[in-house]
XYZ file of C-alpha atoms in Angstrom:
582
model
C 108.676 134.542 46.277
C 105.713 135.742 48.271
C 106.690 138.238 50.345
C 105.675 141.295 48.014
C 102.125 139.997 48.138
C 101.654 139.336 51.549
C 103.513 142.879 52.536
C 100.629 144.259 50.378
C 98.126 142.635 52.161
C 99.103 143.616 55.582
C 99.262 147.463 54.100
C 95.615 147.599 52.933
C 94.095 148.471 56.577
C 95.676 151.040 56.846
C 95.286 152.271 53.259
C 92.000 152.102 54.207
C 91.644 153.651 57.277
C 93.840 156.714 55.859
C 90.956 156.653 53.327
C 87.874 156.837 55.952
C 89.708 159.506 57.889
C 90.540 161.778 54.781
C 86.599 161.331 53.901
C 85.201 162.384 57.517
C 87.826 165.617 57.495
C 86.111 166.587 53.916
C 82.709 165.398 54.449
C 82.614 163.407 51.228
C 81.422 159.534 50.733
C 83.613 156.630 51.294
C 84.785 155.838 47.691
C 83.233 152.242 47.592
C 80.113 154.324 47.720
C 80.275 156.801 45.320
C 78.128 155.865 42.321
C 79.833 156.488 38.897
C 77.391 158.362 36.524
C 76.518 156.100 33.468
C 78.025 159.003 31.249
C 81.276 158.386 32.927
C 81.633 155.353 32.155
C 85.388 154.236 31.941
C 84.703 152.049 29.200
C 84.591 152.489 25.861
C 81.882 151.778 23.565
C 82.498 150.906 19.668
C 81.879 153.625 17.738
C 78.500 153.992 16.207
C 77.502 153.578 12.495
C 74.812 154.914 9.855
C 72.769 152.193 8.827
C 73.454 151.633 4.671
C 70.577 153.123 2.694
C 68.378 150.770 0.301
C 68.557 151.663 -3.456
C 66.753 150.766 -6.482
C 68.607 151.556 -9.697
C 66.001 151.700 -12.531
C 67.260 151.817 -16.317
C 65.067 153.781 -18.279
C 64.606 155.464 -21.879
C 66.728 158.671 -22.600
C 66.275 161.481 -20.206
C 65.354 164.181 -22.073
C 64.407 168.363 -20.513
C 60.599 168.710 -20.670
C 58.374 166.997 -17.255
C 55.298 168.327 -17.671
C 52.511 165.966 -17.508
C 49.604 167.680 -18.715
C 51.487 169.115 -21.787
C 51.428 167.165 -25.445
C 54.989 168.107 -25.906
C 56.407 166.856 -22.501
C 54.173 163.298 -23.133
C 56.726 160.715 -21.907
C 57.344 157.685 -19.983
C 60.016 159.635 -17.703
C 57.578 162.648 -16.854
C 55.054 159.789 -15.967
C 57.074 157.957 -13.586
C 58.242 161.326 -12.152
C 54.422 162.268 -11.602
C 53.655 159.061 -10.630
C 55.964 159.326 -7.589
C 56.179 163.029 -6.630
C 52.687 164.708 -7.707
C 49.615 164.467 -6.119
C 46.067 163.541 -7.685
C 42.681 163.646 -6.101
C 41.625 160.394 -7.792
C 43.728 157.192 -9.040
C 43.028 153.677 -10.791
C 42.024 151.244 -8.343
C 42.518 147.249 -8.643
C 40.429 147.510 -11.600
C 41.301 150.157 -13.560
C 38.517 152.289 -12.275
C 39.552 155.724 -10.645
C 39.267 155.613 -6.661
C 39.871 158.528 -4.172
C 43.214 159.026 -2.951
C 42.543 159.407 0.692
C 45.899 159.742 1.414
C 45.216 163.276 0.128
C 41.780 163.982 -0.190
C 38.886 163.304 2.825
C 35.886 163.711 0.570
C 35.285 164.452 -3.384
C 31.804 164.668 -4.109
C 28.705 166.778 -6.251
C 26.791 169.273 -3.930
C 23.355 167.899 -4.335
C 21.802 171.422 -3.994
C 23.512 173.715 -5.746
C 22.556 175.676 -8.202
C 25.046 174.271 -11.073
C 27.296 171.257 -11.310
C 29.305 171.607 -8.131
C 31.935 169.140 -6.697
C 33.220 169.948 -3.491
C 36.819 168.743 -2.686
C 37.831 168.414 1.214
C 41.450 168.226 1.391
C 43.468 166.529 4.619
C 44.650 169.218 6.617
C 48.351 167.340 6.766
C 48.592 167.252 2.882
C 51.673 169.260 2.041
C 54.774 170.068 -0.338
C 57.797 169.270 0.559
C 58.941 172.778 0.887
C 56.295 172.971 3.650
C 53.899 174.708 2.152
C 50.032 173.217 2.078
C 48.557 171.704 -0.829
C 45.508 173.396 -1.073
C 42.500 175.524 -3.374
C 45.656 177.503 -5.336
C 46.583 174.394 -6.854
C 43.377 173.546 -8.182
C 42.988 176.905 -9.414
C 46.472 176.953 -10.865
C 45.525 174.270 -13.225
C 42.391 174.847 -13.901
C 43.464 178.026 -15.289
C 46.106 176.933 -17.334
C 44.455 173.957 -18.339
C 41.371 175.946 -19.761
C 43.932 177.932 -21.812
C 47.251 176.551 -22.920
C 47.707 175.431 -26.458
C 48.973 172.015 -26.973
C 47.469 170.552 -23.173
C 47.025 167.063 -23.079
C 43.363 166.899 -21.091
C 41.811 170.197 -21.352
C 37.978 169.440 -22.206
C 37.019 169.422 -18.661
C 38.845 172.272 -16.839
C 37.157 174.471 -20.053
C 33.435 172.878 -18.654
C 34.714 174.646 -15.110
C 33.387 177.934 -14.180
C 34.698 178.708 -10.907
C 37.243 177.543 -8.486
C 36.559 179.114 -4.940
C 38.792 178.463 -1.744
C 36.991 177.671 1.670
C 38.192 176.797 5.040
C 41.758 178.160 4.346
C 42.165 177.094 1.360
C 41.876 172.840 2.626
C 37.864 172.458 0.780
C 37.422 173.519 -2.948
C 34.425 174.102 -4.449
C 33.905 173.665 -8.222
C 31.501 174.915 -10.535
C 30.630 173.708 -14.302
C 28.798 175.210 -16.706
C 27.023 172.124 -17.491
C 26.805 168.790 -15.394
C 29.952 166.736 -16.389
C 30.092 163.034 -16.188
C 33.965 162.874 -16.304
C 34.576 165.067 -13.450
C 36.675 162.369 -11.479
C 39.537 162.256 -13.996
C 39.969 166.136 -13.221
C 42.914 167.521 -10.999
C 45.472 164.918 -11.311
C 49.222 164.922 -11.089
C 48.528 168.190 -9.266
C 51.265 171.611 -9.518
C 52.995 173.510 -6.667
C 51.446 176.685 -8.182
C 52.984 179.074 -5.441
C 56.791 177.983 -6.820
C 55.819 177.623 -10.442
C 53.005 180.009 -11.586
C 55.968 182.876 -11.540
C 58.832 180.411 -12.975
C 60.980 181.772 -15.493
C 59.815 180.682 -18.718
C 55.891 179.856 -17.765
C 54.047 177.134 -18.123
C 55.936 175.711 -21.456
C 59.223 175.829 -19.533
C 58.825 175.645 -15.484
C 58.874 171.704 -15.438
C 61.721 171.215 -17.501
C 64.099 170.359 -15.186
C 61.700 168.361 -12.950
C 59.556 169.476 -10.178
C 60.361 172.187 -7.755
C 58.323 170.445 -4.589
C 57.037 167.019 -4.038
C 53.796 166.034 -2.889
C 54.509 162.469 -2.867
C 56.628 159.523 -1.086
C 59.553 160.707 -2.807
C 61.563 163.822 -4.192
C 64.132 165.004 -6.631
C 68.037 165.082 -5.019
C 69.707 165.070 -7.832
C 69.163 166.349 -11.579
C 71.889 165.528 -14.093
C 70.506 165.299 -17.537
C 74.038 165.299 -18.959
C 74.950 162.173 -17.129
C 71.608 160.737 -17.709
C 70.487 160.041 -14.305
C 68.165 161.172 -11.974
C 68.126 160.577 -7.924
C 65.282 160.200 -5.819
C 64.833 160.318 -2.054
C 62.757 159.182 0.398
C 60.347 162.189 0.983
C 60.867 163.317 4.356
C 57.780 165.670 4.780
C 55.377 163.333 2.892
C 52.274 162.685 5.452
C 51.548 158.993 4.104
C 53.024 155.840 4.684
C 56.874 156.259 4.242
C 58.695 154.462 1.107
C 60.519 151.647 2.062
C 63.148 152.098 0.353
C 65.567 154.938 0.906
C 66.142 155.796 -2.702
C 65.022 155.545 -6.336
C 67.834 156.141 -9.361
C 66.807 156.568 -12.863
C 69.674 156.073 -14.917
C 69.302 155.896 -18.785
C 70.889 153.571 -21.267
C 70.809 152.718 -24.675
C 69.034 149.055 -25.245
C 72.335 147.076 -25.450
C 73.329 148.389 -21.821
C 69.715 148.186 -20.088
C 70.251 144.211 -21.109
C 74.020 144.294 -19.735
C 72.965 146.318 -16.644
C 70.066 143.884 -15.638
C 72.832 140.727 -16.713
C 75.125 142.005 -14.047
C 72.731 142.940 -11.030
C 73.907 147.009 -11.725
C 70.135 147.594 -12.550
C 67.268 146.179 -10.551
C 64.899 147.172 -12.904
C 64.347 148.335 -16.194
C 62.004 149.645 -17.991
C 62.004 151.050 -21.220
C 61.630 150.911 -24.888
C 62.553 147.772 -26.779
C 63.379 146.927 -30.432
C 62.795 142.607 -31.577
C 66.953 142.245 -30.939
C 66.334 143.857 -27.099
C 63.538 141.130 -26.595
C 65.574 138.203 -28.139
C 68.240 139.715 -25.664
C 66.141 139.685 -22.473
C 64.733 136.194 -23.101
C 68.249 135.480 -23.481
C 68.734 136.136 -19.431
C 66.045 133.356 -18.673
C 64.806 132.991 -14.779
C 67.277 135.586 -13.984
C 64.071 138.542 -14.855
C 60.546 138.557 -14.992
C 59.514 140.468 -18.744
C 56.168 141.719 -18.786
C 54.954 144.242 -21.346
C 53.484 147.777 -19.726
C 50.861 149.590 -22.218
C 51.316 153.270 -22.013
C 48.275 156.342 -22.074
C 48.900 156.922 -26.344
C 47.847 155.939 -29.152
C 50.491 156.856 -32.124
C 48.436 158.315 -34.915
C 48.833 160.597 -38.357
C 46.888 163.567 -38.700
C 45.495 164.325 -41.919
C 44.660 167.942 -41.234
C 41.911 169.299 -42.740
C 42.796 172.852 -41.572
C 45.842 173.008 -43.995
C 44.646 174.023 -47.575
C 46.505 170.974 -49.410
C 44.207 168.790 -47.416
C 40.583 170.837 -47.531
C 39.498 168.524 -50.005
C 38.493 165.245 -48.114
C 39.156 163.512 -51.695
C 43.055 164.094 -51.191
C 43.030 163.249 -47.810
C 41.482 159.630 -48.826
C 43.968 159.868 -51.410
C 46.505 160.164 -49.122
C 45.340 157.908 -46.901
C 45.195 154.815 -49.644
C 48.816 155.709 -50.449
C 49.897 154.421 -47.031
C 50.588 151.063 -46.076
C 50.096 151.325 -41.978
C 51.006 147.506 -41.290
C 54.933 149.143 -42.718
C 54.480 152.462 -40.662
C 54.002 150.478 -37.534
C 56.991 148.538 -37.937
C 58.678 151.229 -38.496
C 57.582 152.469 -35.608
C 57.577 150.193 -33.139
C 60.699 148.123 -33.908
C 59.120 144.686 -33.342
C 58.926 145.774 -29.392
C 55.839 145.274 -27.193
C 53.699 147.754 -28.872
C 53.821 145.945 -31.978
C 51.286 143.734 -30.412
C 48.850 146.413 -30.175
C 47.867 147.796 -33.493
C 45.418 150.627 -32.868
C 41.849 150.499 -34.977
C 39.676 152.382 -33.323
C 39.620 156.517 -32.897
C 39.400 157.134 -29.497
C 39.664 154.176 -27.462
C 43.510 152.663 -27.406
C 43.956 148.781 -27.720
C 44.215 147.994 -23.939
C 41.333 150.208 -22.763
C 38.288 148.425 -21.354
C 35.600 148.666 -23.550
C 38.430 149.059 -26.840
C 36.548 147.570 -30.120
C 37.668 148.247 -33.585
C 35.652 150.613 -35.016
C 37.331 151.068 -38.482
C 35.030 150.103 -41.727
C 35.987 146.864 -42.757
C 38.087 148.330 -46.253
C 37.944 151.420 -44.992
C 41.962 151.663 -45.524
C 43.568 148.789 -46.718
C 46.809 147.821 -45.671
C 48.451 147.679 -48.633
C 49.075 150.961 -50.890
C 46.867 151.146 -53.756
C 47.703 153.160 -56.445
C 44.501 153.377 -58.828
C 42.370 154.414 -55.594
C 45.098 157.465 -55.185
C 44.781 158.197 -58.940
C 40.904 158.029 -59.033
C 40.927 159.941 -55.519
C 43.067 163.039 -56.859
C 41.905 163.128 -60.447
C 38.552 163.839 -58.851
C 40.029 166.418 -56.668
C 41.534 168.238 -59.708
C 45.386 166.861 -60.142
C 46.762 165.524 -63.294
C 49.973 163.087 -62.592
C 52.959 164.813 -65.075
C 56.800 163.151 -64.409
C 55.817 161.378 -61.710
C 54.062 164.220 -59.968
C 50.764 164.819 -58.859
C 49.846 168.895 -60.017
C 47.292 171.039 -60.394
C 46.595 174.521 -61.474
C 50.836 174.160 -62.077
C 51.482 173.438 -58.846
C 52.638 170.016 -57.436
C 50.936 168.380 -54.563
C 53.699 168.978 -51.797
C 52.883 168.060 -48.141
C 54.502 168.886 -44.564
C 55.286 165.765 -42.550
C 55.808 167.498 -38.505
C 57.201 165.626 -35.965
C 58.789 166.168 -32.529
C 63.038 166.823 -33.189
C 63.493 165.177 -29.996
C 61.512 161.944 -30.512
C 63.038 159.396 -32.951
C 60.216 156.952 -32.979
C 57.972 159.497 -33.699
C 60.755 160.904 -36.979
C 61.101 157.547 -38.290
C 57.522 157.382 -38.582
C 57.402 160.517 -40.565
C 60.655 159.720 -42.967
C 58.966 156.950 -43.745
C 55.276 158.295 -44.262
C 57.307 160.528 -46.963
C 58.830 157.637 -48.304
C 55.471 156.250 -49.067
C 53.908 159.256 -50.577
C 56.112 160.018 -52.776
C 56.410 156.165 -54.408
C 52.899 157.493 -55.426
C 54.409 160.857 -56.918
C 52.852 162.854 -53.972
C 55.866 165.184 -52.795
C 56.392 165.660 -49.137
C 59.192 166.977 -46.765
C 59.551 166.188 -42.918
C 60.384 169.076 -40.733
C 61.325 168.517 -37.254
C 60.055 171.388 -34.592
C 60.443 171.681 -31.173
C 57.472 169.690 -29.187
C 56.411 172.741 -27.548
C 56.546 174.086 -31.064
C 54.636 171.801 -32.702
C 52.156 171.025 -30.012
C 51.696 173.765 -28.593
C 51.936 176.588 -31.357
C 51.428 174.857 -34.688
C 48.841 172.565 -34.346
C 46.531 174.285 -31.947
C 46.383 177.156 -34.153
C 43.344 179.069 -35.363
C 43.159 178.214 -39.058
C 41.585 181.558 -40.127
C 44.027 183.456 -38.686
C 46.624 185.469 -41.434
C 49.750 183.307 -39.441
C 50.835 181.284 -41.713
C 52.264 178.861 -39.384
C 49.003 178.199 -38.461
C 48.579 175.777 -41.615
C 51.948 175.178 -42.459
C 51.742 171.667 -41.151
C 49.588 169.126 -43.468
C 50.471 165.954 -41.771
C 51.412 165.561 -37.796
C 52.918 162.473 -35.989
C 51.385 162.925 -32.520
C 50.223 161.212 -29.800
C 46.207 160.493 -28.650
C 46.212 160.696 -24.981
C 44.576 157.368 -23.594
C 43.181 156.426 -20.007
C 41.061 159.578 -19.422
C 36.901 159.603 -19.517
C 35.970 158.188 -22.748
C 33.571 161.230 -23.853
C 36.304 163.768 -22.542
C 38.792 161.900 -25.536
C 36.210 161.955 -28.246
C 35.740 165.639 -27.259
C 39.564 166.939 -27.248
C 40.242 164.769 -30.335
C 37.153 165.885 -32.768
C 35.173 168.352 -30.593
C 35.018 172.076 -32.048
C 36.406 175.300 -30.039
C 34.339 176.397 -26.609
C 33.150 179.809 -27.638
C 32.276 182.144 -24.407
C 29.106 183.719 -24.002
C 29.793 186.475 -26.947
C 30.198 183.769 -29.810
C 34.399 184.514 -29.278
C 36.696 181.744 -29.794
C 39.435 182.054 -27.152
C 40.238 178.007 -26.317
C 42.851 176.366 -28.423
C 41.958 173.901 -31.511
C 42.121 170.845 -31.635
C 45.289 168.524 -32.995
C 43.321 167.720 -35.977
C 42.066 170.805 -36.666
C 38.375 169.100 -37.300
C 35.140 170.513 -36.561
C 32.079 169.328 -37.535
C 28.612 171.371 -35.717
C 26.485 168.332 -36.509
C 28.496 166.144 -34.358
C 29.041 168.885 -31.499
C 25.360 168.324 -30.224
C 26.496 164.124 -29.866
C 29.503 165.175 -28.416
C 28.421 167.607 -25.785
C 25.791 164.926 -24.682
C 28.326 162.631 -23.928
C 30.007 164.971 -21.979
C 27.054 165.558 -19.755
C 26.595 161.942 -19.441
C 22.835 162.910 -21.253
C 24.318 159.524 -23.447
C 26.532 156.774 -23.343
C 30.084 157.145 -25.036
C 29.264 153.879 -26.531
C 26.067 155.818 -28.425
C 28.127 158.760 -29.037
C 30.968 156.769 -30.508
C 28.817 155.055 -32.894
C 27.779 158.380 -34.446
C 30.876 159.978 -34.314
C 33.595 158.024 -35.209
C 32.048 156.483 -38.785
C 32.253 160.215 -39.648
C 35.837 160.700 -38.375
C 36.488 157.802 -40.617
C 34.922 158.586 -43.646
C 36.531 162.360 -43.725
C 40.376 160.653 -43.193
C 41.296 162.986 -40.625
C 43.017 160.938 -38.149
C 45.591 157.535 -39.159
C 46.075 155.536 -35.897
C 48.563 153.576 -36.149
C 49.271 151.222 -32.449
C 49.328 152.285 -29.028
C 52.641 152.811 -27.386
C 53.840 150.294 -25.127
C 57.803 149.421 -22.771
C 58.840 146.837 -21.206
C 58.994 146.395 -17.878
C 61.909 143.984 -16.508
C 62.663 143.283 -12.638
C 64.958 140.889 -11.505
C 64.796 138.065 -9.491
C 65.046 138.695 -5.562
C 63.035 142.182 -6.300
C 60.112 142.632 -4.201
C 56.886 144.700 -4.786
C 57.351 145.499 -8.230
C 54.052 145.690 -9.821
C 52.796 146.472 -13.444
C 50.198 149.396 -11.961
C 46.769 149.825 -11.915
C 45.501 150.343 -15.164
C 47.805 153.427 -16.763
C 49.213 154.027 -13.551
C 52.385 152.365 -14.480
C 55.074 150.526 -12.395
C 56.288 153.814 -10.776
C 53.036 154.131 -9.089
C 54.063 151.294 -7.276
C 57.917 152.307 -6.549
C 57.088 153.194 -2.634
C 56.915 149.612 -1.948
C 59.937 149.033 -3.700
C 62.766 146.535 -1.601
C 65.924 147.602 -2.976
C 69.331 146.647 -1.555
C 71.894 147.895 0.962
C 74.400 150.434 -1.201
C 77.638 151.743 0.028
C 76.907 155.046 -0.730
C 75.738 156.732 2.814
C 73.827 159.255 1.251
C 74.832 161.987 3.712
């Protein structure tokens, strides 16, 4: 039985000496000393695998064309959260609401002491770039500076029209600007920052180059995928972004109406939502108990009627009071808000929103009573000139007919309107709701020049818009109820306002505040009695989502004063996905 094994034991010496004898005859190594190259290994190593990316799936409102954040028309919670992670801005809320340098893209931002006029100097960080490699730089500033200064219907343009000159220095990395007057609000200038050298030539210009997103990114995180028609939107870790990575891999927006953004956070498919909610969709997420965290998120608007005294039906300040007392607003904000969040925070005040530091009400006690009253419209338009015939209000023949305007694409904002008409016209005051375009509305309509012979210019007596919120006090006061810049020859070339109000014995007040020559508390109390007592301006509540995260989320956070949650979404933990990405 052992015979094979011992006959191979007695036949390795000479194997081996065979072996040595081959070796010396080709000068090569004995084989037990030949060295095998790691790379040559005989054995085999498992094969390797990508690691699985981190997600965080994010229901949100309807996602709608239209991402510009510095345009009336495009003022959403989407093109805030997109701005918010992709854009960059020079200065952002801090712990306690008030603005801080970004130094992850600025090194300095401060007034040249000796210069001649109001100068800030801006010192970029050399690494700062766009995604598409290009640097972020002096063209940006200039970019939208210049449009800011110019375009109708701009959300914050007060300051950039106090800006004289925007000169590059040091390739284009330190930016000097000059005002025509010292300007106390200069830090809230040159956020959410444009890659002019990809959009300044865009098809479509500045009303239309944003509406499918952003181009570049200048922030933790940029646009993959853009499928409006699906309703979602995918975000990826930014690659070139100089600052501290995200930690998660990537961000999905996906939108969904109420009843699935409650499903979706019920089953774990969303992580966290955060969106607009009716009284049933907060009965609904109370329903899902420790399982989410609920907190309500104010947003930068106040919702507010414009009774414009630019249109001719409303000249007389006796039938805008008489519209005015026709309205009940307590109804309008129901309407409005649903019973969500922002029902909570009824707006009283003309500048200011409800959750701003400093907010006070500031409406005359009786001022506008909540409920309708119909002998104060009677007095109001008999003294204006109208004789009620059939349930109509006329005069001269002609019946009192107002245009209601409000964004197409906006249904809280309609349903406001529709029911504004509804109101008037239980008081025999005829009115119609049309339903233009925002850029239309907010950006051609409103802004108009009253004297001019277009008769769109004044074709709109009543507006549902939006009062941006957040900004530098006096800057508000200014774009809401300031008059036109004129240049140096007396011409008008700036946009109106909204409102279409001017009044030169409040410019003086309002330019003061600007300079920071007074308080905006001072200024306010001279200003806004007036706005009051000439009815111009209805606000109704600030707009507000909610925000829901569910348990086992980490780093979620509400957001620095208007900031908003997205501002926080690089420190995001999502989880593994199965989707590789690649």
């Amino acid at each position: 039985m052992n015979e094979g094994p011992r006959r191979k034991r007695a036949m390795l010496p000479a194997l081996l000496a065979a072996l040595f004898t081959l070796a010396a005859c080709t000068n090569a190594p004995p084989p037990q000393l030949v060295e095998r190259p790691p790379s040559e290994s005989p054995t085999t190593s498992a094969p390797t695998t990508r690691p699985k990316l981190t997600e965080v799936t994010v229901g949100v409102d309807n996602l709608e064309g239209g991402f510009n954040p510095h345009s009336l028309a495009d003022l959403s919670p989407t093109s805030s959260a997109l701005a918010s992670l992709m854009l960059p801005s020079v200065f952002r809320p801090g712990p306690g609401g008030e603005l801080e340098l970004d130094r992850t893209l600025m090194e300095s931002a401060k007034v040249v002491e000796d210069a001649e006029k109001f100068t800030v100097r801006y010192q970029i960080r050399k690494e700062a770039g766009w995604s598409d490699g290009a640097p972020i730089a002096a063209e940006d500033f200039v970019y939208l500076w210049e449009q800011l200064r110019s375009q109708p219907g701009a959300s914050d343009p007060v300051g950039y029209q106090l800006i004289e000159d925007v000169a590059s220095r040091q390739g284009g990395k330190t930016v000097e600007v000059t005002f025509s007057r010292p300007y106390e609000g200069w830090r809230t200038l040159f956020t959410n920052l444009l890659p002019a050298h990809l959009v300044k030539d865009a098809p479509g210009g500045w009303a239309e180059a944003l509406d499918r997103g952003y181009p570049a990114s200048g922030g933790p995180f940029a646009i993959q995928q853009f499928d409006l028609d699906r309703g979602e939107i995918v975000l990826v870790r930014n690659d070139r972004y100089w600052g501290e990575p995200a930690v998660s891999d990537r961000v999905v927006l996906r939108s969904n109406d109420r009843a699935r953004q409650v499903e979706s956070l019920r089953s774990g498919d969303s992580h966290v939502a955060v969106f607009s909610a009716d009284d049933e969709t907060m009965d609904a997420l109370r329903g899902l108990g420790d399982a989410v965290r609920v907190k309500t998120v104010p947003r930068p608007a106040t919702m507010q009627l414009l009774l414009r005294p630019s249109s001719p039906n409303l000249t007389d300040v006796r039938v805008r009071k008489a519209v005015a007392s026709a309205l009940n607003r307590e109804d309008l904000t129901e309407v409005g808000t649903q019973g969500g969040p922002a029902d909570q925070l009824p707006a009283h005040a003309q500048v200011l929103a409800p959750s701003e530091r400093g907010y006070t009400p500031t409406e005359p006690p009786g001022a506008f009573p909540g409920e309708p009253d119909g002998g104060e419209v009677a007095r109001l338009l008999g003294e204006a000139g109208y004789q009620r015939s059939g349930g109509t209000w006329l005069r001269d023949g002609r019946p009192l007919n107002l245009v209601i305007a409000a964004p197409f694409d906006n249904e809280q904002y309609i349903r406001i309107a529709e029911e504004t008409a509804d109101q008037l016209r239980q008081q025999g005051i005829q009115a119609n709701v049309i339903t233009p375009t925002g850029d239309q509305l907010f950006g051609e309509m409103l802004p108009a020049n009253p004297r001019t012979e277009d008769p769109g210019a004044s074709s709109v007596d009543i507006a549902v818009a939006p009062r941006p919120a957040g900004g530098d006090p006096a800057t508000m006061l200014a774009a809401s109820f300031g008059c036109p810049k004129t240049d140096e020859d007396g011409e008008q070339p700036f946009p109106y306002t909204m409102t279409g109000f001017c009044d030169p014995l409040l410019q003086p007040t309002i330019d003061a505040a600007l300079s920071g020559a007074i308080s905006f508390d001072e200024a306010s109390e001279r200003v806004e009695p007036v706005v009051w007592s000439q009815a111009v301006a209805l606000p109704l509540y600030q707009q507000a989502q909610v925000m829901v995260v569910r348990r086992g989320m980490s780093g979620v956070q509400p957001g620095f004063g208007f900031a908003g949650p997205f501002s926080t979404a690089d420190r995001w933990l999502g989880s593994p996905t199965d989707d590789d990405g690649y």
